[in-house]
Amino acid sequence: MDPIHLFELVIAMFLAIIVLHYAAHKLGLPPSVALLVGGASLAFLPGLPAIALDPNLVLVIFLPPLLMDGAWFIALGRLRRHMIGIASLAVGAVVFTCVVVAVATHLVFPSLPWAACAALGAIVSPPDAVSARAVLQRVKLPRRLQILLEGESLFNDASGLVLFRFAIAAGVTGTFSAVDAVGEFFLLALGGVLVGVAAGATWVLLARRLGDEYLIIAATCLLSWSSYLLGEMLHVSGVIATVTTGLIAGWYQHTVFSASVRMRGTAFWTVMIFLMEAAVFILIGFTLRGVVERGGGFGVVADTMAVPILVILAALTLARFAWVFGSDLVIRLCRAAGLDRYTPLGLANATILSWAGVRGVVTLALALSIPEGFPGRDFILVTSFAVILGTVLVQGTTLGRVIGWVKPVEPESERARLTMAQAESAMAQKQLVTIEKLAYDSEGTLIHPRLLERYQRRATMIVDYAERTEAYQPGLHAHFDVVLAAIATGRDELIRLHRLGKIDNETLHELERDLDLEELSAISAKS
C-alpha cells in the first residue's frame, strides 16, 4: 500500500473514532461496541483495501501503554490485599477455562487435534485488559470487584501467552510437558518482575534528574515500551515487566512529579490512551473481512461453524462461572472449618465477576499469530473473532444491567476509613500547623496575619463540613455555581481585553491558566 494512502487511512480511522464515540454517547451504548461494529461495517466498504494486521506489531504497539495505564492508576494497597484472589483469576481461571474450552472444542470437532483445541482454549481464556477497562469505565462496582477485575486483566495475559506457546509447540512437534510449562511460567514471571523493577527504578532516578518538564513527560511515555521490549529481548514476560514497571512508576509519581508535570503529562497521556483504546476496537472490527474471507464467506461460516462456535462460547462463559462460584464455595467451606482469613464474594458479587470476562486485542493477536498450516487455523481464527464479538456485544452491553439487577453491596472492610471530607480536614489541620509556625518571625512578631487568619478560617470550616457533610451539600452546590459563573464572566472579560489588543498573549495564557485551575477546583468541590 502506498505510504500516503496508508496515512490517509490512519487519519480516516481516527476521524471515524470521533464519530463513533459521539454516536455511542448519543445512543447510550458502550463506546467499545460502537467502535467494534463500526470497524466491522467499514471493513466491507467498496474500494477499502483489506486490513491485514501483524499480530506481533499489534501487541508491541498497543499492549504495553494500556497495561502501563492500568498499573499506573491501580490501588496498590488493595492489589496486595487481594493478590490471592487476583492470582486465582489470572492463573487458575485461565488454565481451567483453557481446559474446558479445549474439551468442548474436541467434542464438537473430534477430528481436530488436541493441541489445536488447547491452542484455541489458550487464545480465548484470558479476559482482555483493554476490553475490561472499556467496560469498567462505564459501571460502578464495589472496590473489591474493581480491584479483582483490574488485577486479573493486568496479569492474566502472561498465563494465556505461556499456554498458547506450549499448545502451538505441541501441535508442531507433537510433544508437551506440563512440568516444563509450569517451570517456564514461573521463570518468565520472575524474570519479568526483575526487569520491571530495574526499569521502574531507572525511571525514578531519571525523572528526578532530568529537570525539564517535557523531557520527563516524554521519558514517562516511552517507559512502557522500553520495559516491554527489554523483557521480550531478555526472553522473559514483557507483560509482567510492564505491569511491574507501571506499579513502581505509579507509586513514585506522587513524589517525583511536580504539579505542572502531573497536570500536563496526565492530560497528554489520557488522550493518547483514549485514542489507542479506541483504535484497538476499530482495528478488531476491520479484521472481520479477512476472517470471513478465510472462512469461505458468511454463508459457509454460518453453515459450518455457527453451532460449534456457540457451544464454545457457552463453555467459555460457564467455565468462568464454575471457577468463580467454585472458588467462593471453597472460601465458605474454609470459613466453616474455622479458617476465616478470606471473605466470600457472595451471590451478587460472584455473578458480576463471572459475567465480566470480556475478550479483546490479545485474543485477536494470538489467533492471527498461529502459523500457516497449523491444524484448524481458520476455525480457530473465526471462533476467536466470534468470542471477541460475542463477549463485547453481549457481556459488555449488559454488565451495567446485571449490576443493577443483583445490587452488589460493598463490605464494610473494603470501605475507606476516611471520607474525602475527613481527608481534607486532616490536610487542613496539618497545613494550619505549618502556617502557625511560619506566620511569626524569629522574635515572635506576627508578620502574616491575613494568611494565618485565612488558614484558621479554612481549617475550621473544613472540620465542620467533615462532621456535617449532608447539611452542607445544598448550600455548597449553590456556592460553587456562583463561583463558576464568576469564573465564566472573568474569562469573557479576559478574552474581550485580548481581542481589543489591550493585553498580550502571555498575559492571556497566564491568567487563563489561573481561571482554568480555579474552575477545575470548583467543579471537583461541587461533585
Coordinates of N, CA, C and O in Angstrom, one line a residue, residues 172-338:
V172 N 3.0 -28.5 16.7 CA 4.1 -28.6 15.6 C 5.0 -29.8 15.9 O 5.3 -30.5 14.9
T173 N 5.4 -30.0 17.2 CA 6.3 -31.1 17.5 C 5.7 -32.4 17.9 O 6.3 -33.5 17.9
G174 N 4.4 -32.3 18.4 CA 3.7 -33.5 18.9 C 4.1 -33.8 20.4 O 3.7 -34.9 20.8
T175 N 4.8 -33.0 21.1 CA 5.2 -33.3 22.4 C 4.8 -32.1 23.4 O 4.7 -31.0 23.0
F176 N 4.5 -32.5 24.6 CA 4.0 -31.5 25.6 C 4.4 -32.0 27.0 O 4.3 -33.2 27.3
S177 N 4.9 -31.0 27.8 CA 5.3 -31.4 29.2 C 4.7 -30.3 30.1 O 5.0 -29.1 30.1
A178 N 3.8 -30.8 31.0 CA 3.2 -29.9 32.0 C 4.2 -29.3 32.9 O 4.1 -28.1 33.3
V179 N 5.2 -30.1 33.3 CA 6.2 -29.7 34.2 C 7.0 -28.5 33.6 O 7.3 -27.5 34.2
D180 N 7.4 -28.7 32.3 CA 8.1 -27.7 31.7 C 7.3 -26.4 31.5 O 7.8 -25.3 31.7
A181 N 6.0 -26.5 31.3 CA 5.1 -25.4 31.1 C 5.1 -24.6 32.4 O 5.2 -23.4 32.4
V182 N 4.9 -25.3 33.6 CA 4.8 -24.6 34.9 C 6.1 -24.0 35.2 O 6.2 -22.8 35.7
G183 N 7.2 -24.7 34.9 CA 8.5 -24.1 35.2 C 8.8 -22.9 34.4 O 9.3 -21.9 34.9
E184 N 8.5 -22.9 33.1 CA 8.7 -21.8 32.3 C 7.9 -20.6 32.7 O 8.3 -19.4 32.6
F185 N 6.6 -20.9 33.1 CA 5.8 -19.8 33.5 C 6.4 -19.0 34.7 O 6.4 -17.8 34.7
F186 N 6.9 -19.8 35.7 CA 7.5 -19.1 36.9 C 8.8 -18.4 36.5 O 9.0 -17.3 37.0
L187 N 9.5 -18.9 35.6 CA 10.8 -18.3 35.2 C 10.5 -17.0 34.4 O 11.1 -15.9 34.6
L188 N 9.5 -17.1 33.5 CA 9.1 -15.9 32.8 C 8.5 -14.8 33.7 O 8.9 -13.6 33.5
A189 N 7.7 -15.2 34.7 CA 7.1 -14.2 35.6 C 8.2 -13.6 36.5 O 8.2 -12.4 36.6
L190 N 9.1 -14.4 37.0 CA 10.1 -13.9 37.9 C 11.1 -13.0 37.1 O 11.4 -11.9 37.6
G191 N 11.4 -13.4 35.9 CA 12.3 -12.6 35.1 C 11.6 -11.2 34.7 O 12.2 -10.2 34.7
G192 N 10.3 -11.3 34.4 CA 9.6 -10.1 34.1 C 9.5 -9.1 35.3 O 9.7 -7.9 35.1
V193 N 9.4 -9.7 36.5 CA 9.3 -8.8 37.7 C 10.7 -8.1 37.9 O 10.8 -6.9 38.2
L194 N 11.8 -8.9 37.7 CA 13.1 -8.3 37.9 C 13.4 -7.2 36.8 O 13.9 -6.1 37.2
V195 N 13.0 -7.4 35.6 CA 13.2 -6.4 34.6 C 12.3 -5.2 34.9 O 12.7 -4.1 34.7
G196 N 11.1 -5.4 35.3 CA 10.2 -4.3 35.7 C 10.7 -3.5 36.8 O 10.6 -2.2 36.8
V197 N 11.3 -4.1 37.8 CA 11.9 -3.4 39.0 C 13.1 -2.6 38.5 O 13.2 -1.4 38.9
A198 N 13.9 -3.1 37.6 CA 15.1 -2.4 37.1 C 14.6 -1.2 36.3 O 15.1 -0.1 36.4
A199 N 13.6 -1.4 35.4 CA 13.1 -0.3 34.6 C 12.4 0.8 35.4 O 12.7 2.0 35.2
G200 N 11.7 0.4 36.4 CA 11.0 1.3 37.3 C 12.0 2.1 38.1 O 11.8 3.4 38.2
A201 N 13.0 1.5 38.6 CA 14.0 2.2 39.4 C 14.8 3.2 38.6 O 15.1 4.3 39.0
T202 N 15.1 2.8 37.4 CA 15.8 3.6 36.4 C 15.0 4.9 36.1 O 15.5 6.0 36.1
W203 N 13.7 4.7 35.9 CA 12.8 5.8 35.6 C 12.7 6.8 36.8 O 12.7 8.0 36.6
V204 N 12.6 6.3 38.0 CA 12.6 7.1 39.2 C 13.8 8.0 39.3 O 13.7 9.2 39.5
L205 N 15.0 7.4 39.1 CA 16.2 8.2 39.1 C 16.3 9.2 38.0 O 16.7 10.4 38.2
L206 N 15.8 8.8 36.8 CA 15.8 9.7 35.6 C 14.9 10.8 35.8 O 15.2 12.0 35.5
A207 N 13.7 10.6 36.3 CA 12.7 11.6 36.4 C 13.1 12.7 37.4 O 12.7 13.8 37.3
R208 N 13.9 12.2 38.5 CA 14.3 13.2 39.5 C 15.5 14.1 39.0 O 15.7 15.1 39.6
R209 N 16.2 13.7 37.9 CA 17.3 14.4 37.4 C 17.2 15.1 36.1 O 18.0 16.0 35.8
L210 N 16.1 14.8 35.3 CA 16.0 15.4 34.0 C 15.8 16.9 34.1 O 16.3 17.7 33.3
G211 N 14.9 17.4 35.0 CA 14.7 18.8 35.2 C 13.7 19.4 34.3 O 12.9 20.2 34.7
D212 N 13.8 19.1 33.0 CA 12.9 19.7 32.0 C 11.5 18.9 32.0 O 11.5 17.7 31.9
E213 N 10.4 19.7 32.1 CA 9.1 19.1 32.2 C 8.8 18.2 31.0 O 8.3 17.0 31.1
Y214 N 9.1 18.7 29.8 CA 8.8 17.9 28.6 C 9.6 16.7 28.4 O 9.1 15.6 27.9
L215 N 10.9 16.7 28.9 CA 11.7 15.5 28.8 C 11.2 14.5 29.8 O 11.2 13.3 29.5
I216 N 10.7 14.9 31.0 CA 10.1 13.9 31.9 C 8.9 13.3 31.4 O 8.7 12.1 31.5
I217 N 8.0 14.1 30.8 CA 6.8 13.5 30.2 C 7.1 12.6 29.0 O 6.5 11.5 28.9
A218 N 8.1 12.9 28.2 CA 8.4 12.1 27.1 C 9.0 10.8 27.6 O 8.7 9.7 27.1
A219 N 9.9 10.9 28.6 CA 10.6 9.6 29.1 C 9.5 8.7 29.7 O 9.6 7.5 29.6
T220 N 8.5 9.3 30.4 CA 7.5 8.5 31.0 C 6.6 7.8 30.0 O 6.2 6.7 30.2
C221 N 6.3 8.5 28.9 CA 5.5 7.9 27.8 C 6.2 6.8 27.1 O 5.6 5.8 26.7
L222 N 7.6 6.8 27.1 CA 8.3 5.8 26.4 C 8.6 4.6 27.4 O 9.1 3.6 27.0
L223 N 8.3 4.8 28.7 CA 8.6 3.8 29.7 C 8.0 2.4 29.4 O 8.6 1.4 29.6
S224 N 6.7 2.5 29.0 CA 6.0 1.2 28.9 C 6.6 0.3 27.8 O 6.9 -0.9 27.9
W225 N 6.9 1.0 26.6 CA 7.5 0.2 25.5 C 8.9 -0.2 25.9 O 9.3 -1.3 25.5
S226 N 9.7 0.6 26.6 CA 11.0 0.2 27.0 C 11.0 -1.0 27.8 O 11.8 -1.9 27.6
S227 N 10.2 -1.0 28.8 CA 10.1 -2.1 29.7 C 9.6 -3.4 29.0 O 10.2 -4.5 29.2
Y228 N 8.6 -3.3 28.2 CA 8.1 -4.5 27.5 C 9.1 -5.0 26.5 O 9.4 -6.3 26.5
L229 N 9.8 -4.2 25.7 CA 10.7 -4.7 24.7 C 12.0 -5.2 25.4 O 12.5 -6.2 24.9
L230 N 12.4 -4.6 26.5 CA 13.5 -5.2 27.3 C 13.2 -6.6 27.8 O 14.0 -7.5 27.7
G231 N 12.0 -6.7 28.3 CA 11.6 -8.0 28.8 C 11.6 -9.1 27.7 O 12.1 -10.2 27.9
E232 N 11.0 -8.7 26.6 CA 10.9 -9.7 25.5 C 12.3 -10.0 24.9 O 12.6 -11.1 24.5
M233 N 13.2 -9.0 24.9 CA 14.6 -9.2 24.4 C 15.4 -10.1 25.3 O 16.2 -10.9 24.8
L234 N 15.1 -10.1 26.6 CA 15.7 -11.0 27.6 C 15.0 -12.3 27.7 O 15.3 -13.1 28.6
H235 N 13.9 -12.5 26.9 CA 13.1 -13.8 26.9 C 12.4 -14.0 28.2 O 12.4 -15.2 28.7
V236 N 11.9 -13.0 28.8 CA 11.1 -13.1 30.0 C 9.7 -12.5 29.6 O 9.5 -12.0 28.5
S237 N 8.8 -12.4 30.6 CA 7.5 -11.9 30.3 C 7.5 -10.4 30.2 O 7.7 -9.7 31.2
G238 N 7.3 -9.9 29.0 CA 7.2 -8.4 28.8 C 6.0 -7.9 29.4 O 5.9 -6.7 29.9
V239 N 4.9 -8.7 29.5 CA 3.7 -8.3 30.2 C 3.9 -8.0 31.7 O 3.6 -6.9 32.2
I240 N 4.5 -9.0 32.3 CA 4.8 -8.8 33.8 C 5.8 -7.7 34.0 O 5.7 -6.9 35.0
A241 N 6.8 -7.5 33.1 CA 7.8 -6.4 33.2 C 7.1 -5.1 33.2 O 7.3 -4.2 34.0
T242 N 6.2 -4.9 32.2 CA 5.5 -3.7 32.0 C 4.6 -3.4 33.2 O 4.5 -2.2 33.7
V243 N 3.8 -4.4 33.7 CA 3.0 -4.2 34.8 C 3.8 -3.8 36.1 O 3.4 -2.9 36.8
T244 N 4.9 -4.5 36.3 CA 5.7 -4.2 37.5 C 6.3 -2.7 37.4 O 6.2 -2.0 38.4
T245 N 6.7 -2.4 36.2 CA 7.2 -1.0 36.0 C 6.1 0.0 36.3 O 6.3 1.0 36.9
G246 N 4.9 -0.3 35.8 CA 3.8 0.6 36.0 C 3.4 0.8 37.4 O 3.1 1.9 37.9
L247 N 3.5 -0.3 38.2 CA 3.2 -0.2 39.6 C 4.2 0.7 40.3 O 3.8 1.5 41.2
I248 N 5.5 0.5 40.0 CA 6.5 1.3 40.6 C 6.4 2.8 40.3 O 6.4 3.7 41.1
A249 N 6.2 3.0 39.0 CA 6.1 4.4 38.5 C 4.8 5.1 39.1 O 4.9 6.3 39.5
G250 N 3.7 4.4 39.1 CA 2.5 4.9 39.7 C 2.7 5.2 41.2 O 2.1 6.2 41.7
W251 N 3.5 4.4 41.9 CA 3.7 4.7 43.3 C 4.5 5.9 43.6 O 4.3 6.7 44.4
Y252 N 5.6 6.1 42.7 CA 6.5 7.2 43.0 C 6.2 8.5 42.2 O 6.8 9.5 42.5
Q253 N 5.2 8.4 41.3 CA 4.9 9.6 40.6 C 4.4 10.8 41.4 O 4.6 12.0 41.1
H254 N 3.9 10.4 42.6 CA 3.4 11.5 43.5 C 4.5 12.3 44.1 O 4.3 13.4 44.5
T255 N 5.7 11.7 44.2 CA 6.8 12.4 44.8 C 7.9 12.9 43.8 O 8.6 13.8 44.1
V256 N 7.9 12.3 42.6 CA 8.9 12.7 41.6 C 8.4 13.7 40.6 O 9.2 14.4 40.0
F257 N 7.1 13.8 40.5 CA 6.5 14.8 39.5 C 6.1 16.1 40.3 O 5.6 16.1 41.4
S258 N 6.4 17.2 39.6 CA 5.8 18.5 40.1 C 4.4 18.6 39.7 O 3.9 17.8 38.9
A259 N 3.7 19.6 40.2 CA 2.3 19.7 39.9 C 2.1 20.0 38.4 O 1.2 19.5 37.8
S260 N 3.0 20.8 37.8 CA 2.9 21.1 36.4 C 3.1 19.9 35.5 O 2.3 19.6 34.6
V261 N 4.1 19.1 35.9 CA 4.3 17.8 35.1 C 3.2 16.9 35.2 O 2.7 16.3 34.2
R262 N 2.6 16.8 36.4 CA 1.5 15.9 36.6 C 0.3 16.3 35.8 O -0.4 15.5 35.1
M263 N 0.0 17.6 35.8 CA -1.2 18.1 35.0 C -1.0 17.9 33.5 O -1.9 17.4 32.8
R264 N 0.1 18.4 33.0 CA 0.4 18.3 31.6 C 0.6 16.9 31.1 O 0.0 16.5 30.1
G265 N 1.3 16.1 31.9 CA 1.6 14.7 31.5 C 0.3 13.9 31.5 O 0.1 13.1 30.6
T266 N -0.5 14.1 32.6 CA -1.8 13.3 32.7 C -2.7 13.6 31.5 O -3.4 12.8 30.9
A267 N -2.8 14.9 31.1 CA -3.6 15.3 30.0 C -3.2 14.7 28.7 O -4.0 14.1 28.0
F268 N -1.9 14.7 28.5 CA -1.3 14.1 27.2 C -1.5 12.6 27.2 O -2.0 12.0 26.3
W269 N -1.2 12.0 28.3 CA -1.3 10.5 28.5 C -2.8 10.0 28.3 O -3.0 9.0 27.7
T270 N -3.7 10.8 28.9 CA -5.1 10.4 28.8 C -5.6 10.4 27.4 O -6.3 9.5 27.0
V271 N -5.3 11.4 26.6 CA -5.7 11.5 25.2 C -5.1 10.4 24.4 O -5.7 9.7 23.6
M272 N -3.8 10.1 24.7 CA -3.1 9.0 23.9 C -3.7 7.7 24.2 O -4.0 6.9 23.3
I273 N -4.0 7.4 25.5 CA -4.7 6.1 25.8 C -6.0 6.0 25.3 O -6.5 5.0 24.8
F274 N -6.8 7.1 25.3 CA -8.1 7.2 24.7 C -8.1 6.8 23.2 O -8.8 5.9 22.7
L275 N -7.1 7.3 22.4 CA -7.0 7.0 21.0 C -6.6 5.6 20.8 O -7.0 4.9 19.9
M276 N -5.6 5.1 21.6 CA -5.1 3.8 21.5 C -6.2 2.7 21.8 O -6.4 1.7 21.1
E277 N -7.0 2.9 22.9 CA -8.1 2.0 23.2 C -9.1 2.0 22.1 O -9.5 0.9 21.7
A278 N -9.4 3.2 21.6 CA -10.4 3.2 20.5 C -9.9 2.5 19.2 O -10.6 1.8 18.6
A279 N -8.6 2.8 18.9 CA -8.0 2.2 17.7 C -8.0 0.7 17.8 O -8.2 0.0 16.8
V280 N -7.8 0.1 19.0 CA -7.8 -1.3 19.2 C -9.1 -1.9 18.7 O -9.2 -2.9 18.0
F281 N -10.2 -1.3 19.2 CA -11.6 -1.9 18.9 C -11.9 -1.7 17.4 O -12.5 -2.6 16.8
I282 N -11.6 -0.6 16.9 CA -11.9 -0.4 15.5 C -11.0 -1.3 14.6 O -11.5 -1.7 13.5
L283 N -9.8 -1.5 14.9 CA -8.9 -2.4 14.2 C -9.4 -3.9 14.3 O -9.3 -4.6 13.3
I284 N -9.9 -4.2 15.5 CA -10.5 -5.6 15.6 C -11.7 -5.7 14.6 O -11.9 -6.7 13.9
G285 N -12.5 -4.6 14.5 CA -13.6 -4.7 13.6 C -13.2 -4.7 12.2 O -13.8 -5.5 11.3
F286 N -12.1 -4.0 11.8 CA -11.5 -4.1 10.5 C -11.2 -5.5 10.0 O -11.2 -5.8 8.9
T287 N -10.7 -6.3 11.0 CA -10.2 -7.6 10.6 C -11.3 -8.6 10.3 O -11.1 -9.7 9.8
L288 N -12.6 -8.2 10.5 CA -13.7 -9.1 10.2 C -13.7 -9.6 8.8 O -14.0 -10.8 8.5
R289 N -13.4 -8.7 7.9 CA -13.4 -9.0 6.5 C -12.5 -10.1 6.2 O -12.8 -11.1 5.5
G290 N -11.2 -10.0 6.6 CA -10.3 -11.1 6.4 C -10.6 -12.4 7.1 O -10.4 -13.4 6.5
V291 N -11.2 -12.3 8.3 CA -11.6 -13.5 9.0 C -12.7 -14.2 8.2 O -12.7 -15.5 8.0
V292 N -13.7 -13.5 7.7 CA -14.8 -14.1 7.0 C -14.3 -14.7 5.7 O -14.7 -15.8 5.3
E293 N -13.5 -13.9 5.0 CA -12.9 -14.4 3.7 C -12.1 -15.7 3.9 O -12.2 -16.7 3.1
R294 N -11.4 -15.8 5.0 CA -10.6 -17.0 5.2 C -11.5 -18.2 5.5 O -11.2 -19.4 5.2
G295 N -12.7 -17.9 6.2 CA -13.6 -19.0 6.5 C -14.5 -19.4 5.3 O -15.3 -20.3 5.4
G296 N -14.4 -18.7 4.2 CA -15.1 -19.1 3.0 C -16.4 -18.2 2.7 O -17.2 -18.5 1.9
G297 N -16.5 -17.1 3.5 CA -17.7 -16.2 3.3 C -18.7 -16.4 4.4 O -18.7 -17.4 5.1
F298 N -19.6 -15.5 4.5 CA -20.6 -15.5 5.6 C -21.4 -16.8 5.6 O -21.7 -17.4 6.6
G299 N -21.8 -17.2 4.4 CA -22.7 -18.4 4.2 C -22.0 -19.6 4.7 O -22.6 -20.4 5.5
V300 N -20.8 -19.8 4.3 CA -20.0 -21.0 4.8 C -19.8 -21.0 6.3 O -19.9 -22.0 7.0
V301 N -19.4 -19.8 6.8 CA -19.1 -19.7 8.2 C -20.4 -20.0 9.0 O -20.3 -20.7 10.0
A302 N -21.5 -19.5 8.6 CA -22.8 -19.7 9.3 C -23.2 -21.2 9.3 O -23.7 -21.7 10.3
D303 N -23.0 -21.8 8.1 CA -23.5 -23.2 7.9 C -22.6 -24.2 8.7 O -23.1 -25.2 9.3
T304 N -21.3 -24.0 8.6 CA -20.3 -25.0 9.2 C -19.8 -24.7 10.5 O -19.3 -25.6 11.2
M305 N -19.8 -23.4 11.0 CA -19.1 -23.1 12.2 C -20.1 -22.5 13.3 O -19.6 -22.4 14.4
A306 N -21.3 -22.1 12.9 CA -22.1 -21.4 13.9 C -22.4 -22.2 15.1 O -22.2 -21.7 16.2
V307 N -22.8 -23.4 15.0 CA -23.2 -24.2 16.1 C -21.9 -24.5 17.0 O -22.0 -24.3 18.2
P308 N -20.8 -25.0 16.4 CA -19.6 -25.2 17.3 C -19.2 -23.9 18.0 O -18.8 -24.0 19.1
I309 N -19.3 -22.8 17.3 CA -18.9 -21.5 18.0 C -19.8 -21.2 19.1 O -19.3 -20.8 20.2
L310 N -21.1 -21.4 19.0 CA -22.0 -21.1 20.1 C -21.7 -22.1 21.3 O -21.8 -21.7 22.4
V311 N -21.4 -23.3 21.0 CA -21.1 -24.3 22.0 C -19.8 -23.8 22.8 O -19.8 -23.9 24.0
I312 N -18.8 -23.4 22.0 CA -17.6 -22.9 22.7 C -17.8 -21.7 23.5 O -17.2 -21.5 24.6
L313 N -18.6 -20.8 23.0 CA -18.9 -19.6 23.7 C -19.6 -19.9 25.0 O -19.4 -19.3 26.1
A314 N -20.6 -20.9 25.0 CA -21.3 -21.3 26.2 C -20.3 -21.9 27.2 O -20.4 -21.7 28.4
A315 N -19.4 -22.8 26.6 CA -18.4 -23.4 27.5 C -17.5 -22.4 28.2 O -17.2 -22.5 29.4
L316 N -17.1 -21.4 27.4 CA -16.2 -20.3 27.9 C -16.9 -19.6 29.0 O -16.3 -19.4 30.1
T317 N -18.2 -19.2 28.8 CA -18.9 -18.5 29.9 C -19.2 -19.3 31.1 O -19.0 -18.9 32.2
L318 N -19.6 -20.6 30.9 CA -19.9 -21.5 32.0 C -18.6 -21.8 32.8 O -18.7 -22.0 34.0
A319 N -17.5 -21.9 32.1 CA -16.2 -22.2 32.8 C -15.9 -21.1 33.8 O -15.4 -21.4 34.9
R320 N -16.1 -19.8 33.4 CA -15.8 -18.7 34.3 C -16.7 -18.7 35.5 O -16.3 -18.5 36.6
F321 N -18.0 -19.0 35.2 CA -19.0 -19.1 36.3 C -18.6 -20.2 37.3 O -18.7 -20.0 38.5
A322 N -18.2 -21.4 36.7 CA -17.9 -22.5 37.6 C -16.7 -22.2 38.4 O -16.6 -22.5 39.6
W323 N -15.6 -21.5 37.9 CA -14.4 -21.2 38.6 C -14.7 -20.2 39.7 O -14.3 -20.4 40.9
V324 N -15.4 -19.2 39.4 CA -15.7 -18.1 40.4 C -16.6 -18.6 41.5 O -16.3 -18.5 42.7
F325 N -17.7 -19.3 41.2 CA -18.6 -19.8 42.2 C -17.9 -21.0 43.0 O -18.1 -21.1 44.2
G326 N -17.1 -21.8 42.3 CA -16.4 -22.9 43.0 C -15.4 -22.3 44.0 O -15.3 -22.8 45.1
S327 N -14.7 -21.3 43.6 CA -13.7 -20.6 44.5 C -14.4 -20.0 45.7 O -13.9 -20.1 46.8
D328 N -15.6 -19.4 45.4 CA -16.3 -18.8 46.5 C -16.8 -19.9 47.5 O -16.8 -19.7 48.7
L329 N -17.2 -21.1 46.9 CA -17.6 -22.2 47.8 C -16.5 -22.7 48.6 O -16.7 -23.0 49.8
V330 N -15.3 -22.8 48.1 CA -14.1 -23.2 48.8 C -13.9 -22.3 50.0 O -13.6 -22.7 51.1
I331 N -14.0 -21.0 49.8 CA -13.8 -20.0 50.8 C -14.8 -20.2 51.9 O -14.5 -20.1 53.1
R332 N -16.1 -20.4 51.5 CA -17.1 -20.7 52.5 C -16.9 -21.9 53.4 O -17.1 -21.9 54.6
L333 N -16.4 -23.0 52.7 CA -16.1 -24.2 53.4 C -14.9 -24.0 54.4 O -14.9 -24.5 55.5
C334 N -13.9 -23.2 54.0 CA -12.8 -22.9 54.8 C -13.2 -22.1 56.1 O -12.8 -22.3 57.2
R335 N -14.2 -21.1 55.9 CA -14.7 -20.4 57.0 C -15.5 -21.3 57.9 O -15.4 -21.1 59.2
A336 N -16.2 -22.2 57.4 CA -16.9 -23.1 58.2 C -16.0 -24.0 59.0 O -16.4 -24.4 60.2
A337 N -14.8 -24.2 58.5 CA -13.8 -25.1 59.2 C -13.0 -24.2 60.2 O -12.0 -24.7 60.8
G338 N -13.3 -22.9 60.3 CA -12.5 -22.1 61.2 C -11.5 -21.2 60.6 O -10.8 -20.4 61.3

